[in-house]
C-alpha atoms as one frame of an Amber mdcrd trajectory, in Angstrom:
protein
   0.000   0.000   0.000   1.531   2.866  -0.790   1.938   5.667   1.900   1.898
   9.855   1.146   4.294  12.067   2.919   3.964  16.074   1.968   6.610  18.572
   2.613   4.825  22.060   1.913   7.669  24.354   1.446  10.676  22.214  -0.039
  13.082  24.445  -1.598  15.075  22.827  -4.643  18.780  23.825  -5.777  17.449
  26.518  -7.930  15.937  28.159  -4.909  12.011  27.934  -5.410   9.834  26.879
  -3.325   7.159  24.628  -3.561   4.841  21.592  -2.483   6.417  18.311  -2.766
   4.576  15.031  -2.905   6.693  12.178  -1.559   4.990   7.911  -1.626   6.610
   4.928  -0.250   5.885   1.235   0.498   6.961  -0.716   2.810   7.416  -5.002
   2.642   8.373  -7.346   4.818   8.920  -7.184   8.539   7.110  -4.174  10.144
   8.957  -1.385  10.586  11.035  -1.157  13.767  11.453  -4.349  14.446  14.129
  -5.837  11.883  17.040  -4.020   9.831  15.632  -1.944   7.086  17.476  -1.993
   3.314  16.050   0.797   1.171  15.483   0.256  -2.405  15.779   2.694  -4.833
  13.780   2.282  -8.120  15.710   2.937 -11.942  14.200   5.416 -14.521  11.099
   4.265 -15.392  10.553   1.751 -12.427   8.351   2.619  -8.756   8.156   1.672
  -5.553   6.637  -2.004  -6.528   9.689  -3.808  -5.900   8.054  -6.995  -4.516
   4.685  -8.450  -4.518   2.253  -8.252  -6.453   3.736  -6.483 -10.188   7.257
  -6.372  -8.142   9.867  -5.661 -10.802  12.809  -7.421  -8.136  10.628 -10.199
  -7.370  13.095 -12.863  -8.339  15.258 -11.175  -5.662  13.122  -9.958  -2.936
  10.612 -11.690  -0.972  10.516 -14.701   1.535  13.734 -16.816   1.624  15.001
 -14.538  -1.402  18.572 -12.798  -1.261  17.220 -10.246   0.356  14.657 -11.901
   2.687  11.448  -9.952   3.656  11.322 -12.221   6.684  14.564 -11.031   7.988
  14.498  -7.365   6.802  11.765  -4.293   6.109  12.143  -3.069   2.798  11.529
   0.433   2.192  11.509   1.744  -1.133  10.087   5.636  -2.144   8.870   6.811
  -5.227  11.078   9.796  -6.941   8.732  12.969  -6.570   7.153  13.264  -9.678
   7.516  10.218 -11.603   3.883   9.516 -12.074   3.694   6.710  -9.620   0.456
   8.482  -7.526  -1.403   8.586 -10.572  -2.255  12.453  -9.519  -0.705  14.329
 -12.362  -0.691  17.543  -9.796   2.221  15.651  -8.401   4.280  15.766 -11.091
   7.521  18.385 -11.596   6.847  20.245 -15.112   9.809  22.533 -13.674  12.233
  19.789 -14.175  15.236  21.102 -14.922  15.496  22.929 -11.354  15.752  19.522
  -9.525  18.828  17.918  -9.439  19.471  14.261  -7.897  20.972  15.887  -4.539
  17.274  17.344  -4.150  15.798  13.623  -4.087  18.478  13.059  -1.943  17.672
  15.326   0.432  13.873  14.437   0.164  14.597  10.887   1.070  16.729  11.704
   3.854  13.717  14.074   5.187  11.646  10.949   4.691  13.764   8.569   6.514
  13.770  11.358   9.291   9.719  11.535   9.285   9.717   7.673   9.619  12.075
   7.946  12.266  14.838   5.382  10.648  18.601   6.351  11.558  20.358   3.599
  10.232  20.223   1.104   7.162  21.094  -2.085   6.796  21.867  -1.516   3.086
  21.019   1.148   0.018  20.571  -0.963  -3.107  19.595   0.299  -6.801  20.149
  -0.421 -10.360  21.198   2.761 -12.950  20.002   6.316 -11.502  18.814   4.064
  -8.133  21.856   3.225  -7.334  23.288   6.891  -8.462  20.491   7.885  -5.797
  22.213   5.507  -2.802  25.538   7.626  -3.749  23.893  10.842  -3.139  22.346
   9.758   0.025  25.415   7.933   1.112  27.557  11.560   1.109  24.792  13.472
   2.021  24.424  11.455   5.223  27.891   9.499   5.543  27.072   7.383   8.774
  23.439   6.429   7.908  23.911   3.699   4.828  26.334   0.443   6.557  26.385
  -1.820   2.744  25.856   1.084   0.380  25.256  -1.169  -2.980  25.431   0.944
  -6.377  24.688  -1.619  -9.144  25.127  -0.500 -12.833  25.801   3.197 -12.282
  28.850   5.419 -10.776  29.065   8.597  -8.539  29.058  10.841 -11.594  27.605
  10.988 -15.010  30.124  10.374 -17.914  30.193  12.142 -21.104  28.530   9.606
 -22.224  25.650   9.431 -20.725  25.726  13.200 -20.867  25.420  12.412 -24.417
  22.870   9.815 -24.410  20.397  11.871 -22.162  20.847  15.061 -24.416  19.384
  13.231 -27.620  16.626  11.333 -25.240  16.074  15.364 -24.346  15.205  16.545
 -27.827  13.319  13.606 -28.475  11.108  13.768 -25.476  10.912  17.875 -26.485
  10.873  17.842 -29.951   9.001  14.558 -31.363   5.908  14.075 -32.302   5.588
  10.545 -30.316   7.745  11.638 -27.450   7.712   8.509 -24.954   7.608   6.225
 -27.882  10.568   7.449 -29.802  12.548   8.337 -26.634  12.116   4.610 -25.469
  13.043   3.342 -28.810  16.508   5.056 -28.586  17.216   4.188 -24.993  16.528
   0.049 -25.808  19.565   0.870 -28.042  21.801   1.444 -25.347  20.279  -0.634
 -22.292  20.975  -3.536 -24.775  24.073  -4.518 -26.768  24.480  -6.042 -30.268
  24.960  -9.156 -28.817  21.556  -9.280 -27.025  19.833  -8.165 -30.099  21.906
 -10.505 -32.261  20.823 -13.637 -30.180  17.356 -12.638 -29.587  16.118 -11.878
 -33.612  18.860 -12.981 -36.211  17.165 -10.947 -38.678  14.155 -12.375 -38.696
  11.152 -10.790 -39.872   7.748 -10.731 -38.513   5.288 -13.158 -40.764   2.408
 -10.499 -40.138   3.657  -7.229 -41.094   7.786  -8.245 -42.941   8.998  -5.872
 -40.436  12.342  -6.985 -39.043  11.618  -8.699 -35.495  13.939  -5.861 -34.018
  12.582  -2.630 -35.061   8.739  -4.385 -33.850  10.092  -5.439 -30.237  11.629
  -1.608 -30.446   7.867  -0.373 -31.306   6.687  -2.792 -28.463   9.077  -1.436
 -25.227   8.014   1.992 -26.859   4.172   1.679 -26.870   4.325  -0.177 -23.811
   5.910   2.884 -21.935   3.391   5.204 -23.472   0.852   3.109 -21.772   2.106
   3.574 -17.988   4.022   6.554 -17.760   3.902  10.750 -18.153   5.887  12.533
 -20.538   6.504  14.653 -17.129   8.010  11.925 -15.533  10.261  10.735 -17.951
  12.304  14.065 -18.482  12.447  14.362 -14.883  14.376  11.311 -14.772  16.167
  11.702 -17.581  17.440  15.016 -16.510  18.184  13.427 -13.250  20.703  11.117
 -15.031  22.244  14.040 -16.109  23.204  15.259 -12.229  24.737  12.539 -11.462
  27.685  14.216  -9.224  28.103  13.139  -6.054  30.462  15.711  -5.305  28.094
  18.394  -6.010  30.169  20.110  -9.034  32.740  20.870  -6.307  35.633  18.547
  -6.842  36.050  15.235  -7.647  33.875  12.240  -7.047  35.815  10.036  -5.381
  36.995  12.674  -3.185  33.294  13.509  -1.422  32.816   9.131  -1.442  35.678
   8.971   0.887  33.519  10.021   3.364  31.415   7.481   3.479  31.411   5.399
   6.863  29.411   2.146   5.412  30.641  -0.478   3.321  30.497   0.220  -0.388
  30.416  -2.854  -3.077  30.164  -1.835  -6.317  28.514  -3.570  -9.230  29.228
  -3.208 -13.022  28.157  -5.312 -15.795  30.792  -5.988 -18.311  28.703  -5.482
 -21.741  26.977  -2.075 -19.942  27.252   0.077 -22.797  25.499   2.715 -20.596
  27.417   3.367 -16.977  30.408   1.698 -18.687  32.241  -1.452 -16.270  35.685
   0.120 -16.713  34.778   3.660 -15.131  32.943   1.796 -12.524  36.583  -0.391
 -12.167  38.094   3.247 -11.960  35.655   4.684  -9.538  36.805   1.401  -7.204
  40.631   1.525  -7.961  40.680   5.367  -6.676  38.536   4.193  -3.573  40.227
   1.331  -2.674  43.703   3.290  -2.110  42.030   4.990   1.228  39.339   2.954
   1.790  39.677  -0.477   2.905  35.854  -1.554   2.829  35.137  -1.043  -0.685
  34.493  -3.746  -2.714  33.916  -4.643  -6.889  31.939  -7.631  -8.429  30.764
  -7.589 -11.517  28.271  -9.188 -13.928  28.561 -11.651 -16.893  26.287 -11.038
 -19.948  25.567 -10.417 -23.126  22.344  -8.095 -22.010  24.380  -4.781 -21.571
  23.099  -2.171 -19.148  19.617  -4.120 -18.310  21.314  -7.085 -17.309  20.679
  -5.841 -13.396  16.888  -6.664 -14.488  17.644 -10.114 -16.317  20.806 -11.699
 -14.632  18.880 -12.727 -11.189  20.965 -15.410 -10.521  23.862 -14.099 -10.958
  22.987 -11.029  -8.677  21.759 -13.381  -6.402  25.004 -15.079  -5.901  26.705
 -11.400  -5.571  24.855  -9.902  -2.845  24.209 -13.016  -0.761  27.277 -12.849
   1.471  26.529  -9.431   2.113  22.281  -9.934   3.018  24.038 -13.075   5.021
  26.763 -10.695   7.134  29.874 -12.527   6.401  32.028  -9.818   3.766  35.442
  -9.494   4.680  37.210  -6.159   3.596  38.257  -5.611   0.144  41.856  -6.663
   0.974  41.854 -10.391   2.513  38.626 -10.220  -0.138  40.246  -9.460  -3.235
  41.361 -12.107  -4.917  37.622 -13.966  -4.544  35.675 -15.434  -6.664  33.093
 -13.083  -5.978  34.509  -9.959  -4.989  37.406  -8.798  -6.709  39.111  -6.355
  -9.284
């Protein structure tokens, strides 16, 4: 069931003011009486992370990797992404939020709920670029901070990549369709696409099997989410800085108390695996509980979504309590460089 909190007067990075519509869910143990891991959802995704239309179901829920018997799972919606249905709630003045604002908004919503400490911070893409944000902006509050297929600042890449899903979503005539088109292009890799249609073409209409499952992901966006919401979050993407445009990165992440276990995925053609390798190399030379796994697939930047098993077998020791730091744990199978 998903649960409202207001906050009347927030005041963004820009400076205005205004009325800011925050709603969460909560799953598994009630709150208060186990450790709580927070769940951040990716672009398009919501606070449904288990249950019934959960999009992590294959990892959360009883006797999962992360076990809703054992922990409460929190996860909030990103103001204005459509998920209360209410399109009053949504943020037409985009481009004045930035992803330190949500951060701040969650951390005012942790407050309200009266939770001082979590267990773990977990997302895929921009939800685990939120856990970053939150992890600096309140350095003793995360102790397993887990960014999966994202880093603590946007590349020029995916500077790149959100600029053109910008003019689509502002300039095309089928906005969420054609945006979503483009961005399959680069949550996927040739490989995926190569194994999944071969060429083919569709019996019904001769279209190549690719460019109709392109038309599909697009249609099927258009059917659940606001043009609002989706250049909110792709604009988020795009202030992706966990420094805050004051110095580098890695410099503001050395403040961070918990431990931190990055995630890449080695076809990501998105939040590419060798920045995230970077990101941990830098890290690693202060911090001694910092830690780098990373994913096998073909299935680029979505593999976070696919590979369950693999994920699975990634976080367990940590949802089980028994990491070691990153330098008896190097060398492991598991965790390593």
């Amino acid at each position: 069931m998903l649960q409202e909190i207001t906050f009347p007067h927030f005041k963004n990075s820009e400076g205005s003011f205004q009325e800011i519509h925050v709603f969460y869910r909560f799953f598994g143990r009630e709150a208060g009486t186990a450790p709580v891991v927070l769940v951040n959802h990716a672009l398009t995704g919501n606070a449904n992370v288990t249950g019934e239309n959960g999009w992590w179901n294959e990892l959360i829920g009883p006797g999962k990797c992360i076990d809703t018997q054992k922990f409460t799972i929190l996860s909030i919606n990103v103001p204005g992404n459509g998920a209360s249905e209410n399109r009053e709630h949504l943020l037409h003045n985009y481009t004045e939020f930035t992803l330190d604002d949500v951060a701040r908004i969650f951390a005012e919503v942790l407050g309200k709920l009266n939770i001082n400490e979590l267990f773990a911070a977990i997302g895929g893409s921009i939800g685990g670029a939120l856990a970053w944000h939150l992890a600096v902006l309140r350095p003793n509050l995360i102790k397993n901070l887990i960014p999966i297929a994202t880093d603590l600042k946007a590349t020029d890449w995916v500077l790149g990549q959100c600029k053109v899903q910008d003019q689509i979503l502002n300039n095309s005539a089928d906005p969420i369709h054609d945006a979503r088109m483009h961005a399959m292009t680069f949550y996927r890799t040739p490989a995926s696409f190569s194994a999944k249609f071969r060429r083919k073409r569709n019996e019904l209409n001769a279209q190549f099997e690719v460019a109709n499952w392109l038309s599909h992901h697009g249609r099927k966006l258009e059917q659940r989410y606001e043009l609002a919401a989706y250049k909110l979050m792709n604009h988020l993407l795009t202030t992706i800085d966990i420094s805050g445009g004051k110095g580098k990165p890695s410099a503001a992440a050395q403040t961070i108390s918990g431990n931190i276990y990055l995630i890449g995925i080695d076809s990501d053609l998105f939040f590419l695996p060798e920045e995230i390798r970077e990101t941990y190399e830098e890290l690693s030379v202060e911090k001694k509980n910092i830690h780098y796994s990373e994913i096998k697939s073909i299935h680029g930047h979505d593999a976070f979504l696919i590979e369950y098993e693999q994920l699975s077998q990634i976080l367990k020791p940590i949802f089980k309590q028994n990491v070691t730091h990153n330098e008896e744990n190097k060398y492991s199978p598991v965790w390593n460089r």
